[in-house]
PDB file of C-alpha atoms in Angstrom:
ATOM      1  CA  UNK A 330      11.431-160.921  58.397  1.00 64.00           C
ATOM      2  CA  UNK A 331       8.488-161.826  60.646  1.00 58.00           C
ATOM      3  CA  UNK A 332       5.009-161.135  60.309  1.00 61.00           C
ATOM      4  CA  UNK A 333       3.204-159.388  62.687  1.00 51.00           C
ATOM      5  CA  UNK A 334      -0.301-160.058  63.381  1.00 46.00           C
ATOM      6  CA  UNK A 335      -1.643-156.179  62.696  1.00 48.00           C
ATOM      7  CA  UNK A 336      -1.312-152.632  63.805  1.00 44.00           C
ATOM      8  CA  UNK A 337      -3.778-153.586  67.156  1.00 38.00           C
ATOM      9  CA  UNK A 338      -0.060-153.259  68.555  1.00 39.00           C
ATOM     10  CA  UNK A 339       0.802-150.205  68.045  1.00 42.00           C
ATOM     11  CA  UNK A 340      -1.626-148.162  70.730  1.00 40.00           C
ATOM     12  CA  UNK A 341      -0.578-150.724  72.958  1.00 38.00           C
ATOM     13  CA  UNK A 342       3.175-150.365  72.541  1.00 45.00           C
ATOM     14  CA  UNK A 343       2.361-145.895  73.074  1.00 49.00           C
ATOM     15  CA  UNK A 344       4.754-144.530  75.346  1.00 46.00           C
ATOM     16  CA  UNK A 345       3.852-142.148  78.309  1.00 57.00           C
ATOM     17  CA  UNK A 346       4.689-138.641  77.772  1.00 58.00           C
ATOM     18  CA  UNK A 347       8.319-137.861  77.915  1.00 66.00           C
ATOM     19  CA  UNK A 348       9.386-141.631  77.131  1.00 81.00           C
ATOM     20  CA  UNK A 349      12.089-142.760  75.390  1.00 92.00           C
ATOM     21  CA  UNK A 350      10.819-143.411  71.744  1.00 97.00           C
ATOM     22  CA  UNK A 351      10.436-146.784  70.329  1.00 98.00           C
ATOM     23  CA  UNK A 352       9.627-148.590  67.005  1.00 98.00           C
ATOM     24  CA  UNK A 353       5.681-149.116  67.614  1.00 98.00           C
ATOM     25  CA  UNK A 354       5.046-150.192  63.573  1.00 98.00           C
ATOM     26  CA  UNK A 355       7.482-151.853  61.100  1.00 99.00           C
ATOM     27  CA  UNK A 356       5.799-152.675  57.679  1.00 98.00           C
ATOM     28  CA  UNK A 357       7.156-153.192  54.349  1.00 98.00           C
ATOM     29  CA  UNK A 358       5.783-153.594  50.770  1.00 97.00           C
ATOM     30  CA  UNK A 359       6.914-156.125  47.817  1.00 95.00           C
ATOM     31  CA  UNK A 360       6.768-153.416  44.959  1.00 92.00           C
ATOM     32  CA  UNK A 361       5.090-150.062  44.708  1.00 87.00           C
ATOM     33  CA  UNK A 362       1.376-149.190  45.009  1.00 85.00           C
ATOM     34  CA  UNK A 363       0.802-152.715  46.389  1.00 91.00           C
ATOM     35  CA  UNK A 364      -0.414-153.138  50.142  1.00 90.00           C
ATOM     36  CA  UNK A 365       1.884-152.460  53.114  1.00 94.00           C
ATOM     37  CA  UNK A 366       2.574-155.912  55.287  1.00 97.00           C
ATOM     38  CA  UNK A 367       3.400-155.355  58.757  1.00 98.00           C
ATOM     39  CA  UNK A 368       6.341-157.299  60.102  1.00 98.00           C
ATOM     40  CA  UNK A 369       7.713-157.946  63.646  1.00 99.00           C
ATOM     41  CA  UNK A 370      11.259-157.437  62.315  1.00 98.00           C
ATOM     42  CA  UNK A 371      13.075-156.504  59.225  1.00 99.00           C
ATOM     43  CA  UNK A 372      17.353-156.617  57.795  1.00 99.00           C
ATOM     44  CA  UNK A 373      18.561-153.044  57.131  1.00 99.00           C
ATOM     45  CA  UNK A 374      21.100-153.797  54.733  1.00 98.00           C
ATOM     46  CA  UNK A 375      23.499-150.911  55.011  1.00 98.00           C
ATOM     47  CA  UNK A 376      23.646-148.429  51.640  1.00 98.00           C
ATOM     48  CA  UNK A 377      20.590-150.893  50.101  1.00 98.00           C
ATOM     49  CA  UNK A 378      17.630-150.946  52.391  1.00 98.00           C
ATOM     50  CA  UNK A 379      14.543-153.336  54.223  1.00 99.00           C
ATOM     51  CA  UNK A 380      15.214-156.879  52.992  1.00 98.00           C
ATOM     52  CA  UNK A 381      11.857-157.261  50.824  1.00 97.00           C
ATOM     53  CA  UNK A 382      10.766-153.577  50.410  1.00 98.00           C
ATOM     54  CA  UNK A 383       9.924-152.283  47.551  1.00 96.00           C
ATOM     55  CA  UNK A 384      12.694-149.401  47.778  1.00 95.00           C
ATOM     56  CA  UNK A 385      15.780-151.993  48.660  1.00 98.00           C
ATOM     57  CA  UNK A 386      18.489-151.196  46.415  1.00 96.00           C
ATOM     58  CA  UNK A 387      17.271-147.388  45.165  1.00 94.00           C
ATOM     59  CA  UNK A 388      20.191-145.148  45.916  1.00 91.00           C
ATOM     60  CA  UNK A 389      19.459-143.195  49.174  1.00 88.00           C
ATOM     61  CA  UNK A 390      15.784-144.137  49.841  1.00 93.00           C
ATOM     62  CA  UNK A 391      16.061-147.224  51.730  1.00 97.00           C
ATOM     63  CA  UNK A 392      13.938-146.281  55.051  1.00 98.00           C
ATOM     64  CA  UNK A 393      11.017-143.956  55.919  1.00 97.00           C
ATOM     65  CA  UNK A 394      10.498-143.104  59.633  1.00 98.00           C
ATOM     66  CA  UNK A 395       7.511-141.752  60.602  1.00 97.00           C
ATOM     67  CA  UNK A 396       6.284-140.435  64.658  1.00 96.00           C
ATOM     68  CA  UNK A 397       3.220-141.718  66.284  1.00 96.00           C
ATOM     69  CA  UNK A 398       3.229-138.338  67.784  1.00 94.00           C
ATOM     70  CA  UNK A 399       3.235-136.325  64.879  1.00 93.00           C
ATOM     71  CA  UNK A 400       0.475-138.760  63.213  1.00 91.00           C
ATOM     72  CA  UNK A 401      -1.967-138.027  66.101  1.00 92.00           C
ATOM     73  CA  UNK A 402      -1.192-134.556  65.562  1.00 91.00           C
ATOM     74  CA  UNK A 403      -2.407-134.820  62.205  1.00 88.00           C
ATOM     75  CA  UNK A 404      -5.284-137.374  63.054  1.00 87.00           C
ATOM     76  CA  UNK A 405      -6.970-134.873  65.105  1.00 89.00           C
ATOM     77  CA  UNK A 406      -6.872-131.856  62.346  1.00 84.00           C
ATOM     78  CA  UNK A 407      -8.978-134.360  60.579  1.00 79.00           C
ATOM     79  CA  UNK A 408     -10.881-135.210  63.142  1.00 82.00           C
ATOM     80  CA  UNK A 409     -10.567-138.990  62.694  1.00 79.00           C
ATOM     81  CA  UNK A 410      -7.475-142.131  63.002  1.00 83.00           C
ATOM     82  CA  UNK A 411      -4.970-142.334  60.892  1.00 85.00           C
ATOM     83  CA  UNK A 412      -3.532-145.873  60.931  1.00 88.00           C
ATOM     84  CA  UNK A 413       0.216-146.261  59.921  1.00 91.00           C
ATOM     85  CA  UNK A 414       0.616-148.914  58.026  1.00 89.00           C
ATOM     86  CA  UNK A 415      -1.855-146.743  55.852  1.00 87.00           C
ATOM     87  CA  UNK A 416       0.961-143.751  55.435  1.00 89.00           C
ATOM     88  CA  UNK A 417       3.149-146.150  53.404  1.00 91.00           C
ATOM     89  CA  UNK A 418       5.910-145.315  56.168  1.00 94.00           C
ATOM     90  CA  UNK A 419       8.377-148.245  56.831  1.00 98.00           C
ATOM     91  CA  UNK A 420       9.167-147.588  60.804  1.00 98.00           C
ATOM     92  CA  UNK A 421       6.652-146.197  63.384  1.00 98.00           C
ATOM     93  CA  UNK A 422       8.176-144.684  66.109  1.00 98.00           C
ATOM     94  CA  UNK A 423       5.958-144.318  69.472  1.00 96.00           C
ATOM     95  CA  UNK A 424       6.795-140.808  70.319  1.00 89.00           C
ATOM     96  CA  UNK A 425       9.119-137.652  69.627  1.00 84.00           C
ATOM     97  CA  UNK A 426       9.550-134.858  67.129  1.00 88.00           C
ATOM     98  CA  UNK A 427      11.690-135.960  63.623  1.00 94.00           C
ATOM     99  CA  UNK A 428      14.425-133.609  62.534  1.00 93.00           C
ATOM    100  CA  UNK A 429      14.054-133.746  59.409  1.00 94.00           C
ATOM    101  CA  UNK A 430      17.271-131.605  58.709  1.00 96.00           C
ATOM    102  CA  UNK A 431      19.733-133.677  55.982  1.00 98.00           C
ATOM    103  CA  UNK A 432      22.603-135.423  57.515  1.00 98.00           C
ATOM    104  CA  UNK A 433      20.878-135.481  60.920  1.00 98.00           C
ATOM    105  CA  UNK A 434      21.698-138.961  62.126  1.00 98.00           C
ATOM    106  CA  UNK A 435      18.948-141.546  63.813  1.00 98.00           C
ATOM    107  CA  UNK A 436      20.014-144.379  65.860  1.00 98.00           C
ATOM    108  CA  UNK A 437      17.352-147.656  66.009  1.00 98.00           C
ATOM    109  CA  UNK A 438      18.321-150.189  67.837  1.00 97.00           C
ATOM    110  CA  UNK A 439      21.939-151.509  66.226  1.00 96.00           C
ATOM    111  CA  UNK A 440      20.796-150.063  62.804  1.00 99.00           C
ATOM    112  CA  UNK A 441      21.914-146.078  62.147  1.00 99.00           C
ATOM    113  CA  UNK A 442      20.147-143.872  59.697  1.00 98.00           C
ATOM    114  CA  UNK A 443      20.982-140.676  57.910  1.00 98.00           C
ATOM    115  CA  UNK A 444      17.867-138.357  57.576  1.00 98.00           C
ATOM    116  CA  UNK A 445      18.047-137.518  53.451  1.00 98.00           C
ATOM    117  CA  UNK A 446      14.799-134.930  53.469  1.00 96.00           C
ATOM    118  CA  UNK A 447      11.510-134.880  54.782  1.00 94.00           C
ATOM    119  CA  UNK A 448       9.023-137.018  53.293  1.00 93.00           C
ATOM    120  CA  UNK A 449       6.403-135.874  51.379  1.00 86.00           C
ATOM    121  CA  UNK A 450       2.611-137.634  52.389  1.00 83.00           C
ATOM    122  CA  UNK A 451       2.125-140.342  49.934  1.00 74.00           C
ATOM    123  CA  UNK A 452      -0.974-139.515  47.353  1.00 74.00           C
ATOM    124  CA  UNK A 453      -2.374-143.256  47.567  1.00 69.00           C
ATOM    125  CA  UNK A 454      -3.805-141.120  50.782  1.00 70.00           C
ATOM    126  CA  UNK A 455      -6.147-139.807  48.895  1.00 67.00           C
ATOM    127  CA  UNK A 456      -7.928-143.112  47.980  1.00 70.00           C
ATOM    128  CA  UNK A 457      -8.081-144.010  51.555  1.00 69.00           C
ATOM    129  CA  UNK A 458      -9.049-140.854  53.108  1.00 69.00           C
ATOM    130  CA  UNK A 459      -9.430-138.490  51.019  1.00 67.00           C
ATOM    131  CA  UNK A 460      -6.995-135.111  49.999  1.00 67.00           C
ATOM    132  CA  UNK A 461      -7.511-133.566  53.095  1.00 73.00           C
ATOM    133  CA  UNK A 462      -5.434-136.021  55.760  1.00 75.00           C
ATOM    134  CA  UNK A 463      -2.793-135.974  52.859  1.00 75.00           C
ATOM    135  CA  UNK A 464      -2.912-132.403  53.452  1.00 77.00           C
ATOM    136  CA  UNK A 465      -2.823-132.707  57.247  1.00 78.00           C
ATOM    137  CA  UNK A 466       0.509-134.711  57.178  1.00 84.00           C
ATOM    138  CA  UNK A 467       2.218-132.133  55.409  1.00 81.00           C
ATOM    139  CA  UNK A 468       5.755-131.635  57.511  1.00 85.00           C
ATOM    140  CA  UNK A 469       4.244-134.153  59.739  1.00 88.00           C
ATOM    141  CA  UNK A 470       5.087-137.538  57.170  1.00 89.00           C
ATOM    142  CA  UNK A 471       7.813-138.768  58.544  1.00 95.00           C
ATOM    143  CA  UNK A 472      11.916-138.802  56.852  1.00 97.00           C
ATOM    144  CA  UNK A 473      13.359-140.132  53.868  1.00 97.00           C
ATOM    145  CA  UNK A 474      17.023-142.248  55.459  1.00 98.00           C
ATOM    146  CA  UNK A 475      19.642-143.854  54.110  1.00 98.00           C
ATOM    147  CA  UNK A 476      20.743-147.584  56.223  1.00 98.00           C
ATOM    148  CA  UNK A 477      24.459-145.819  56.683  1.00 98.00           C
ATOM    149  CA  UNK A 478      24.998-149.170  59.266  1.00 99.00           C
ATOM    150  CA  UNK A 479      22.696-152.148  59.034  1.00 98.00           C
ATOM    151  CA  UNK A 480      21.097-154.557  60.802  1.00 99.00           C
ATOM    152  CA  UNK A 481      17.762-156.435  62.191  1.00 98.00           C
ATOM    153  CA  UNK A 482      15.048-153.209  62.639  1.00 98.00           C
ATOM    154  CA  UNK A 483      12.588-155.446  65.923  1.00 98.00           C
ATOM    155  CA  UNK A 484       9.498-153.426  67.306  1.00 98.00           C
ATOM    156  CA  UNK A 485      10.206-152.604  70.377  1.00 98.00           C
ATOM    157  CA  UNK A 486      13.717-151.075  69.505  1.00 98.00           C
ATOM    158  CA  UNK A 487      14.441-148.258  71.116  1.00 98.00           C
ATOM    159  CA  UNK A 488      15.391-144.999  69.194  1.00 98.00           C
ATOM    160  CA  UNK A 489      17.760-142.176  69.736  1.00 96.00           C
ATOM    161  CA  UNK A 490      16.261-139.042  67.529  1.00 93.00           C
TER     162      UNK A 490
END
């Protein structure tokens, strides 16, 4: 696992409309409620999870996926930024709409994910931003996956949705 130097990145890496989506944001945390870490590149351990999250080895939470796209969307209800390493979301992916219908297979790079359900927007929100961006993200958080094939998660990956 590599650190990256911050989320400056991530509007950088933005695709142009219509663009093939791509990881924009990986980041990771040691154990629950502590701070997210973002990292240039992370081992998807197939049926386990990230290598040094806090959900590796749970039984069929092992990866959250969220869209840049659907962030923004959210960001401007609120009328302010949203960054991502702030929606306790593992992967960022620069663009595209997340089925979030179970069984629904994503492809990142050499790593494959099953979609398990939608996620739900994490409360520790609330002490960032307050309940109402919580409430924004709603059907806009991202997907809960299972790693059904494993292997190094990079930024700049490119996704099949």
């Amino acid at each position: 696992m590599r650190d990256e130097p911050g989320d400056e990145a991530t509007s950088a890496a933005k695709s142009a409309p219509g663009a093939e989506p791509v990881v924009v944001a990986i980041h990771v945390a040691k154990g629950r409620r502590l701070p997210m870490r973002a990292v240039a590149s992370v081992q998807a351990e197939a049926g386990k999870g990230l290598v040094g999250d806090r959900y590796h080895g749970s039984r069929v939470r092992h990866v959250t996926v969220q869209s840049l796209e659907e962030l923004e969307e959210a960001a401007r209800l609120h009328d302010r930024t949203i960054d991502p390493g702030k929606t306790r979301r593992n992967v960022t992916l620069s663009t595209g709409r997340l089925t979030r219908t179970p069984g629904h297979i994503i492809r990142i790079g050499e790593v494959e994910l099953e979609v398990v359900r939608d996620a739900a927007p994490c409360k520790l929100l609330d002490d960032a931003f307050g309940r109402d961006v919580r409430l924004a993200l709603a059907r806009r958080a991202g997907v809960v996956c299972r790693i059904t094939s494993g292997g190094a998660l990079c930024v700049g990956d490119r996704a099949e949705l």
